[in-house]
PDB file of C-alpha atoms in Angstrom:
ATOM      1  CA  MET A  21      23.523 -53.400  27.996  1.00 78.00           C
ATOM      2  CA  GLU A  22      23.139 -52.925  31.698  1.00 92.00           C
ATOM      3  CA  ARG A  23      19.586 -52.715  33.036  1.00 96.00           C
ATOM      4  CA  THR A  24      18.613 -49.538  34.886  1.00 97.00           C
ATOM      5  CA  GLN A  25      16.065 -49.830  37.684  1.00 97.00           C
ATOM      6  CA  ILE A  26      13.192 -47.358  37.724  1.00 98.00           C
ATOM      7  CA  ARG A  27      14.062 -46.436  41.321  1.00 98.00           C
ATOM      8  CA  ASP A  28      17.481 -45.189  40.176  1.00 97.00           C
ATOM      9  CA  ILE A  29      15.887 -42.948  37.548  1.00 97.00           C
ATOM     10  CA  TYR A  30      13.576 -41.323  40.109  1.00 96.00           C
ATOM     11  CA  VAL A  31      16.312 -40.911  42.738  1.00 97.00           C
ATOM     12  CA  ALA A  32      18.774 -39.139  40.393  1.00 97.00           C
ATOM     13  CA  PRO A  33      16.999 -38.075  37.182  1.00 96.00           C
ATOM     14  CA  GLY A  34      19.803 -35.699  36.200  1.00 96.00           C
ATOM     15  CA  ASP A  35      22.197 -38.627  35.833  1.00 96.00           C
ATOM     16  CA  PHE A  36      20.168 -40.059  32.953  1.00 95.00           C
ATOM     17  CA  GLY A  37      19.340 -37.030  30.791  1.00 94.00           C
ATOM     18  CA  GLY A  38      20.137 -37.543  27.106  1.00 93.00           C
ATOM     19  CA  LYS A  39      21.161 -41.179  27.602  1.00 94.00           C
ATOM     20  CA  THR A  40      19.770 -44.372  26.134  1.00 94.00           C
ATOM     21  CA  LEU A  41      18.646 -46.701  28.926  1.00 95.00           C
ATOM     22  CA  THR A  42      17.640 -50.334  29.159  1.00 97.00           C
ATOM     23  CA  VAL A  43      14.698 -50.930  31.491  1.00 97.00           C
ATOM     24  CA  ALA A  44      12.636 -54.053  32.091  1.00 97.00           C
ATOM     25  CA  GLY A  45       9.430 -54.815  33.922  1.00 97.00           C
ATOM     26  CA  TRP A  46       5.754 -55.261  33.317  1.00 97.00           C
ATOM     27  CA  CYS A  47       3.383 -53.011  31.453  1.00 95.00           C
ATOM     28  CA  ARG A  48       0.758 -51.454  33.715  1.00 95.00           C
ATOM     29  CA  SER A  49      -1.051 -49.783  30.813  1.00 96.00           C
ATOM     30  CA  ILE A  50      -0.731 -48.760  27.168  1.00 96.00           C
ATOM     31  CA  ARG A  51      -2.546 -45.793  25.636  1.00 96.00           C
ATOM     32  CA  ALA A  52      -2.082 -45.004  21.980  1.00 95.00           C
ATOM     33  CA  SER A  53      -3.404 -42.812  19.179  1.00 93.00           C
ATOM     34  CA  ASN A  54      -2.541 -42.814  15.484  1.00 91.00           C
ATOM     35  CA  LYS A  55       0.770 -40.960  15.931  1.00 94.00           C
ATOM     36  CA  PHE A  56       2.095 -41.743  19.424  1.00 95.00           C
ATOM     37  CA  GLY A  57       1.440 -43.731  22.570  1.00 97.00           C
ATOM     38  CA  PHE A  58       2.358 -44.107  26.230  1.00 97.00           C
ATOM     39  CA  ILE A  59       3.472 -47.176  28.153  1.00 97.00           C
ATOM     40  CA  GLU A  60       3.371 -47.196  31.970  1.00 97.00           C
ATOM     41  CA  LEU A  61       6.186 -49.569  32.987  1.00 97.00           C
ATOM     42  CA  ASN A  62       6.922 -50.868  36.504  1.00 98.00           C
ATOM     43  CA  ASP A  63       9.758 -53.098  37.689  1.00 97.00           C
ATOM     44  CA  GLY A  64       8.874 -53.333  41.398  1.00 97.00           C
ATOM     45  CA  SER A  65      11.842 -51.203  42.493  1.00 97.00           C
ATOM     46  CA  TYR A  66       9.781 -48.035  43.037  1.00 97.00           C
ATOM     47  CA  PHE A  67       6.153 -47.195  43.758  1.00 96.00           C
ATOM     48  CA  SER A  68       5.788 -44.969  40.665  1.00 96.00           C
ATOM     49  CA  ASN A  69       5.684 -46.170  37.082  1.00 97.00           C
ATOM     50  CA  LEU A  70       8.014 -45.011  34.343  1.00 97.00           C
ATOM     51  CA  GLN A  71       6.167 -43.411  31.441  1.00 96.00           C
ATOM     52  CA  ILE A  72       7.577 -44.349  28.041  1.00 95.00           C
ATOM     53  CA  VAL A  73       6.502 -42.402  24.962  1.00 95.00           C
ATOM     54  CA  PHE A  74       6.579 -44.240  21.632  1.00 95.00           C
ATOM     55  CA  GLU A  75       6.010 -42.783  18.171  1.00 96.00           C
ATOM     56  CA  ALA A  76       4.564 -44.341  15.039  1.00 95.00           C
ATOM     57  CA  ASP A  77       7.206 -42.723  12.842  1.00 95.00           C
ATOM     58  CA  SER A  78      10.030 -44.297  14.892  1.00 93.00           C
ATOM     59  CA  LEU A  79       8.847 -47.904  15.234  1.00 93.00           C
ATOM     60  CA  GLU A  80       8.198 -50.520  12.589  1.00 94.00           C
ATOM     61  CA  ASN A  81       5.920 -52.452  14.962  1.00 94.00           C
ATOM     62  CA  TYR A  82       3.983 -49.447  16.324  1.00 94.00           C
ATOM     63  CA  GLU A  83       0.598 -50.949  15.398  1.00 92.00           C
ATOM     64  CA  GLU A  84       1.436 -54.205  17.188  1.00 93.00           C
ATOM     65  CA  ILE A  85       2.421 -52.396  20.388  1.00 92.00           C
ATOM     66  CA  ALA A  86      -0.550 -50.005  20.249  1.00 92.00           C
ATOM     67  CA  ALA A  87      -2.964 -52.929  19.799  1.00 91.00           C
ATOM     68  CA  GLN A  88      -1.939 -54.355  23.220  1.00 85.00           C
ATOM     69  CA  ASN A  89      -4.117 -51.876  25.093  1.00 66.00           C
TER      70      ASN A  89
END
């Protein structure tokens, strides 16, 4: 899979709607509850973070990810 930079997503968001993307970077923060959580991801290509939503029902390792906050 080809990596998409966060800058490209912010510059042309309409190009990425409904697509599965591969992004990489560092986690600025993780906030989670019992059902879902948010990851703020940055790759240095843009000044804003990308917010990733993750759900307990969709991930086998939800508890492991949520515990990183």
